[in-house]
């Protein structure tokens, strides 16, 4: 979603900020802007569309400032135009602000500013209100004007402000939106996310909620809501800088799909000790902690929710505690029955999804223990959880989630199996069998990626279709949902996923000659049932592509085409079966000439409701 970058030092702020914004492109944006403090003035340039449009506007030498802020915007309040792009200026043009989040009471503040201070708005944004408020309160001290403005604001925000008359500082505040400060030599940085700063520094401070941070070129000062100076540990970022780039692949999505064997390996193997036991990096549940639980909720959005669907089967099978999966956007509004006998598991790649975060807070308020599965270290969800198990997938840049999903499934296996053993509900022999299965997954994922040629050929055959169905049973249902979502989001083809047994209760009416079905049949114990469902659609002249394990000869007799994944146990099959579907979506999107890494209307991290 929106990204923030700030710089203060001896170098040209323009270059640092543009590079920083480039590092944030993966968040998705539809306009970008920059404000530089230069010779007692603030110079602002902003443009809609790609960053290149902005760059073309700021090549002139007048942009020589050594302090500045920049922003990539994903429209929420007001359309994605140049006027609505950030930074926004106060009425006299002497304060500039960039902002992520939403000022919920801007419609109260705006009339107040217009009536009492004769402010003329230049944009449709809520953010402009912050600039005007600071402008109204400014009397030569940016810090105190920001403090006064914050007292008037409600909502979620991370914003940064500079003042023309104080070219020696950037002031920023965080409330429920990510913000970090980076430490440089004779300079300092500010950003919403780590990749913005990787080119410049790996030493950062995580800014907490309700904190204010003041950057000068020599110092970073952090204050809590009471104005008390806070001492913060430096966090050293260990990400490989190359991981944030495409590394020779045409798209981040392809790179990330191909990284799955390694991401699975990194997420899985360090958590299995040499005696074959699961160790979860500091997460400890005693038998009593688990016996007290009467309910597990798994809550997430989109792809992470699909991982949650798989998690439900695992927790019920291994831990034997009733488990419910819910969409975060629904959970928070339906007064769920949560108390201190509830374990609340939230899954989020970014760790910043607003709905998931809000659901987490709701569950926490009601006494649940919070365990999260996250990919982004230090993210809001990770920080607000009692326990976190990281998917060590590395940064995921493509909007369509791939390696985050497969590693989320690995984490769900690890947590449920660990709990099953602690609770004594998963027999040792069974545990050891599945551990052995899990350990083979990195190689089998490698093998599964070799379906790419087959999936490309299928894509060539079907990319002109306007509708594709996905069906399955058991854990294949979750895989069907995920395959369908991947296709929709990057190819814009209408697709529909449904539990195969449910077809005949209505959806079967849609089948006509050559209607295309991807039928997942990886669950041996459900094979006969699935076979019958495929017969039903074949009888209506649908075109069927089956996905099953190597060695299943029966499926080839009823499907028009069959794609094979390596032999594996039913429990882990979903981790492999999704890979051909990711590849299919990718190749169809490519043939349709879609913007694969940045599909329309979508952003990598959804920090609004
Ligand atoms: C789809 C996709 C989204 C995310 C969803 C939740 O490919 O990536 O559906 O899964 O927006 O995001 P996180 O996991 O960051 O909470």
mmCIF file of N, CA and C in Angstrom, residues 427-492:
data_model
loop_
_atom_site.group_PDB
_atom_site.id
_atom_site.type_symbol
_atom_site.label_atom_id
_atom_site.label_comp_id
_atom_site.label_asym_id
_atom_site.label_seq_id
_atom_site.Cartn_x
_atom_site.Cartn_y
_atom_site.Cartn_z
ATOM 1 N N UNK A 427 -0.142 -39.579 18.047
ATOM 2 C CA UNK A 427 0.753 -40.679 18.434
ATOM 3 C C UNK A 427 2.154 -40.505 17.839
ATOM 4 N N UNK A 428 3.149 -40.972 18.607
ATOM 5 C CA UNK A 428 4.541 -40.787 18.209
ATOM 6 C C UNK A 428 4.835 -41.371 16.818
ATOM 7 N N UNK A 429 4.308 -42.558 16.570
ATOM 8 C CA UNK A 429 4.602 -43.212 15.289
ATOM 9 C C UNK A 429 4.047 -42.381 14.124
ATOM 10 N N UNK A 430 2.858 -41.885 14.336
ATOM 11 C CA UNK A 430 2.208 -41.053 13.324
ATOM 12 C C UNK A 430 3.020 -39.770 13.126
ATOM 13 N N UNK A 431 3.428 -39.166 14.249
ATOM 14 C CA UNK A 431 4.240 -37.943 14.225
ATOM 15 C C UNK A 431 5.513 -38.181 13.403
ATOM 16 N N UNK A 432 6.178 -39.282 13.703
ATOM 17 C CA UNK A 432 7.457 -39.550 13.024
ATOM 18 C C UNK A 432 7.253 -39.786 11.522
ATOM 19 N N UNK A 433 6.158 -40.418 11.193
ATOM 20 C CA UNK A 433 5.868 -40.657 9.768
ATOM 21 C C UNK A 433 5.699 -39.317 9.029
ATOM 22 N N UNK A 434 4.945 -38.405 9.665
ATOM 23 C CA UNK A 434 4.695 -37.133 8.957
ATOM 24 C C UNK A 434 5.954 -36.266 8.924
ATOM 25 N N UNK A 435 6.738 -36.321 10.001
ATOM 26 C CA UNK A 435 8.005 -35.568 9.983
ATOM 27 C C UNK A 435 8.859 -36.019 8.794
ATOM 28 N N UNK A 436 8.940 -37.306 8.597
ATOM 29 C CA UNK A 436 9.733 -37.824 7.472
ATOM 30 C C UNK A 436 9.166 -37.311 6.142
ATOM 31 N N UNK A 437 7.850 -37.269 6.061
ATOM 32 C CA UNK A 437 7.186 -36.762 4.853
ATOM 33 C C UNK A 437 7.533 -35.289 4.630
ATOM 34 N N UNK A 438 7.435 -34.518 5.728
ATOM 35 C CA UNK A 438 7.719 -33.084 5.616
ATOM 36 C C UNK A 438 9.142 -32.848 5.129
ATOM 37 N N UNK A 439 10.063 -33.646 5.666
ATOM 38 C CA UNK A 439 11.471 -33.447 5.313
ATOM 39 C C UNK A 439 11.741 -33.660 3.824
ATOM 40 N N UNK A 440 10.887 -34.417 3.167
ATOM 41 C CA UNK A 440 11.111 -34.657 1.727
ATOM 42 C C UNK A 440 10.568 -33.512 0.866
ATOM 43 N N UNK A 441 9.848 -32.590 1.511
ATOM 44 C CA UNK A 441 9.137 -31.573 0.721
ATOM 45 C C UNK A 441 10.027 -30.626 -0.091
ATOM 46 N N UNK A 442 11.174 -30.170 0.454
ATOM 47 C CA UNK A 442 11.975 -29.271 -0.394
ATOM 48 C C UNK A 442 12.321 -29.920 -1.741
ATOM 49 N N UNK A 443 12.737 -31.175 -1.711
ATOM 50 C CA UNK A 443 13.082 -31.858 -2.977
ATOM 51 C C UNK A 443 11.826 -32.066 -3.828
ATOM 52 N N UNK A 444 10.739 -32.433 -3.166
ATOM 53 C CA UNK A 444 9.513 -32.691 -3.947
ATOM 54 C C UNK A 444 8.947 -31.388 -4.537
ATOM 55 N N UNK A 445 9.138 -30.280 -3.820
ATOM 56 C CA UNK A 445 8.689 -28.985 -4.369
ATOM 57 C C UNK A 445 9.518 -28.661 -5.614
ATOM 58 N N UNK A 446 10.814 -28.974 -5.524
ATOM 59 C CA UNK A 446 11.719 -28.789 -6.677
ATOM 60 C C UNK A 446 11.185 -29.594 -7.870
ATOM 61 N N UNK A 447 10.849 -30.835 -7.588
ATOM 62 C CA UNK A 447 10.319 -31.747 -8.608
ATOM 63 C C UNK A 447 8.997 -31.200 -9.184
ATOM 64 N N UNK A 448 8.155 -30.680 -8.295
ATOM 65 C CA UNK A 448 6.841 -30.196 -8.735
ATOM 66 C C UNK A 448 6.984 -28.985 -9.655
ATOM 67 N N UNK A 449 8.021 -28.176 -9.407
ATOM 68 C CA UNK A 449 8.233 -27.009 -10.275
ATOM 69 C C UNK A 449 8.476 -27.418 -11.727
ATOM 70 N N UNK A 450 8.883 -28.689 -11.890
ATOM 71 C CA UNK A 450 9.128 -29.162 -13.268
ATOM 72 C C UNK A 450 7.827 -29.328 -14.048
ATOM 73 N N UNK A 451 6.686 -29.181 -13.393
ATOM 74 C CA UNK A 451 5.419 -29.203 -14.148
ATOM 75 C C UNK A 451 5.277 -27.916 -14.979
ATOM 76 N N UNK A 452 6.264 -27.030 -14.873
ATOM 77 C CA UNK A 452 6.094 -25.738 -15.551
ATOM 78 C C UNK A 452 5.815 -25.888 -17.046
ATOM 79 N N UNK A 453 6.542 -26.799 -17.712
ATOM 80 C CA UNK A 453 6.308 -26.946 -19.159
ATOM 81 C C UNK A 453 4.877 -27.362 -19.444
ATOM 82 N N UNK A 454 4.407 -28.342 -18.663
ATOM 83 C CA UNK A 454 3.024 -28.818 -18.853
ATOM 84 C C UNK A 454 2.048 -27.676 -18.601
ATOM 85 N N UNK A 455 2.303 -26.893 -17.538
ATOM 86 C CA UNK A 455 1.368 -25.823 -17.182
ATOM 87 C C UNK A 455 1.408 -24.709 -18.242
ATOM 88 N N UNK A 456 2.585 -24.476 -18.811
ATOM 89 C CA UNK A 456 2.666 -23.462 -19.870
ATOM 90 C C UNK A 456 1.845 -23.914 -21.079
ATOM 91 N N UNK A 457 1.997 -25.225 -21.425
ATOM 92 C CA UNK A 457 1.218 -25.736 -22.573
ATOM 93 C C UNK A 457 -0.286 -25.643 -22.308
ATOM 94 N N UNK A 458 -0.675 -25.959 -21.077
ATOM 95 C CA UNK A 458 -2.103 -25.851 -20.739
ATOM 96 C C UNK A 458 -2.547 -24.391 -20.810
ATOM 97 N N UNK A 459 -1.679 -23.503 -20.366
ATOM 98 C CA UNK A 459 -2.004 -22.069 -20.410
ATOM 99 C C UNK A 459 -2.204 -21.628 -21.861
ATOM 100 N N UNK A 460 -1.323 -22.129 -22.746
ATOM 101 C CA UNK A 460 -1.450 -21.748 -24.167
ATOM 102 C C UNK A 460 -2.791 -22.212 -24.735
ATOM 103 N N UNK A 461 -3.223 -23.357 -24.247
ATOM 104 C CA UNK A 461 -4.489 -23.916 -24.734
ATOM 105 C C UNK A 461 -5.707 -23.164 -24.168
ATOM 106 N N UNK A 462 -5.574 -22.699 -22.931
ATOM 107 C CA UNK A 462 -6.777 -22.209 -22.237
ATOM 108 C C UNK A 462 -6.797 -20.708 -21.936
ATOM 109 N N UNK A 463 -5.752 -19.977 -22.332
ATOM 110 C CA UNK A 463 -5.693 -18.591 -21.850
ATOM 111 C C UNK A 463 -6.821 -17.710 -22.389
ATOM 112 N N UNK A 464 -7.483 -18.212 -23.446
ATOM 113 C CA UNK A 464 -8.585 -17.407 -23.998
ATOM 114 C C UNK A 464 -9.922 -17.671 -23.290
ATOM 115 N N UNK A 465 -9.933 -18.663 -22.409
ATOM 116 C CA UNK A 465 -11.184 -18.971 -21.690
ATOM 117 C C UNK A 465 -11.611 -17.772 -20.832
ATOM 118 N N UNK A 466 -12.897 -17.616 -20.673
ATOM 119 C CA UNK A 466 -13.378 -16.504 -19.832
ATOM 120 C C UNK A 466 -13.816 -16.976 -18.456
ATOM 121 N N UNK A 467 -13.768 -18.303 -18.250
ATOM 122 C CA UNK A 467 -14.227 -18.832 -16.969
ATOM 123 C C UNK A 467 -13.545 -20.178 -16.699
ATOM 124 N N UNK A 468 -13.037 -20.332 -15.493
ATOM 125 C CA UNK A 468 -12.398 -21.610 -15.144
ATOM 126 C C UNK A 468 -12.865 -22.030 -13.743
ATOM 127 N N UNK A 469 -13.163 -23.317 -13.600
ATOM 128 C CA UNK A 469 -13.597 -23.845 -12.295
ATOM 129 C C UNK A 469 -12.486 -24.691 -11.667
ATOM 130 N N UNK A 470 -12.486 -24.669 -10.342
ATOM 131 C CA UNK A 470 -11.544 -25.503 -9.585
ATOM 132 C C UNK A 470 -12.355 -26.287 -8.554
ATOM 133 N N UNK A 471 -12.125 -27.595 -8.510
ATOM 134 C CA UNK A 471 -12.839 -28.397 -7.504
ATOM 135 C C UNK A 471 -11.881 -29.330 -6.767
ATOM 136 N N UNK A 472 -12.301 -29.764 -5.594
ATOM 137 C CA UNK A 472 -11.511 -30.721 -4.818
ATOM 138 C C UNK A 472 -12.287 -31.146 -3.591
ATOM 139 N N UNK A 473 -11.709 -32.042 -2.833
ATOM 140 C CA UNK A 473 -12.313 -32.490 -1.574
ATOM 141 C C UNK A 473 -11.251 -32.483 -0.486
ATOM 142 N N UNK A 474 -11.694 -32.355 0.757
ATOM 143 C CA UNK A 474 -10.741 -32.343 1.874
ATOM 144 C C UNK A 474 -9.805 -31.145 1.743
ATOM 145 N N UNK A 475 -8.507 -31.375 1.967
ATOM 146 C CA UNK A 475 -7.577 -30.237 1.879
ATOM 147 C C UNK A 475 -7.462 -29.711 0.440
ATOM 148 N N UNK A 476 -7.901 -30.504 -0.524
ATOM 149 C CA UNK A 476 -7.894 -30.019 -1.912
ATOM 150 C C UNK A 476 -8.870 -28.854 -2.121
ATOM 151 N N UNK A 477 -9.833 -28.697 -1.210
ATOM 152 C CA UNK A 477 -10.768 -27.571 -1.364
ATOM 153 C C UNK A 477 -9.991 -26.255 -1.182
ATOM 154 N N UNK A 478 -9.192 -26.205 -0.116
ATOM 155 C CA UNK A 478 -8.382 -25.002 0.134
ATOM 156 C C UNK A 478 -7.454 -24.729 -1.037
ATOM 157 N N UNK A 479 -6.868 -25.791 -1.599
ATOM 158 C CA UNK A 479 -5.963 -25.625 -2.747
ATOM 159 C C UNK A 479 -6.742 -25.096 -3.954
ATOM 160 N N UNK A 480 -7.972 -25.595 -4.121
ATOM 161 C CA UNK A 480 -8.812 -25.122 -5.234
ATOM 162 C C UNK A 480 -9.083 -23.621 -5.068
ATOM 163 N N UNK A 481 -9.426 -23.200 -3.852
ATOM 164 C CA UNK A 481 -9.664 -21.759 -3.601
ATOM 165 C C UNK A 481 -8.419 -20.946 -3.939
ATOM 166 N N UNK A 482 -7.285 -21.449 -3.511
ATOM 167 C CA UNK A 482 -6.053 -20.695 -3.710
ATOM 168 C C UNK A 482 -5.681 -20.628 -5.204
ATOM 169 N N UNK A 483 -5.848 -21.759 -5.913
ATOM 170 C CA UNK A 483 -5.562 -21.764 -7.353
ATOM 171 C C UNK A 483 -6.458 -20.788 -8.083
ATOM 172 N N UNK A 484 -7.722 -20.754 -7.670
ATOM 173 C CA UNK A 484 -8.689 -19.869 -8.314
ATOM 174 C C UNK A 484 -8.359 -18.398 -8.038
ATOM 175 N N UNK A 485 -7.986 -18.111 -6.795
ATOM 176 C CA UNK A 485 -7.633 -16.717 -6.452
ATOM 177 C C UNK A 485 -6.415 -16.261 -7.245
ATOM 178 N N UNK A 486 -5.404 -17.154 -7.357
ATOM 179 C CA UNK A 486 -4.196 -16.784 -8.109
ATOM 180 C C UNK A 486 -4.573 -16.410 -9.539
ATOM 181 N N UNK A 487 -5.433 -17.237 -10.136
ATOM 182 C CA UNK A 487 -5.816 -16.979 -11.524
ATOM 183 C C UNK A 487 -6.543 -15.637 -11.652
ATOM 184 N N UNK A 488 -7.526 -15.451 -10.773
ATOM 185 C CA UNK A 488 -8.317 -14.210 -10.833
ATOM 186 C C UNK A 488 -7.429 -12.980 -10.716
ATOM 187 N N UNK A 489 -6.592 -12.996 -9.686
ATOM 188 C CA UNK A 489 -5.906 -11.745 -9.360
ATOM 189 C C UNK A 489 -4.868 -11.328 -10.375
ATOM 190 N N UNK A 490 -4.247 -12.307 -11.065
ATOM 191 C CA UNK A 490 -3.213 -11.857 -12.011
ATOM 192 C C UNK A 490 -3.621 -11.964 -13.478
ATOM 193 N N UNK A 491 -4.640 -12.802 -13.793
ATOM 194 C CA UNK A 491 -5.026 -12.910 -15.214
ATOM 195 C C UNK A 491 -6.330 -12.171 -15.493
ATOM 196 N N UNK A 492 -7.078 -11.880 -14.438
ATOM 197 C CA UNK A 492 -8.406 -11.230 -14.495
ATOM 198 C C UNK A 492 -9.454 -12.124 -15.169
#
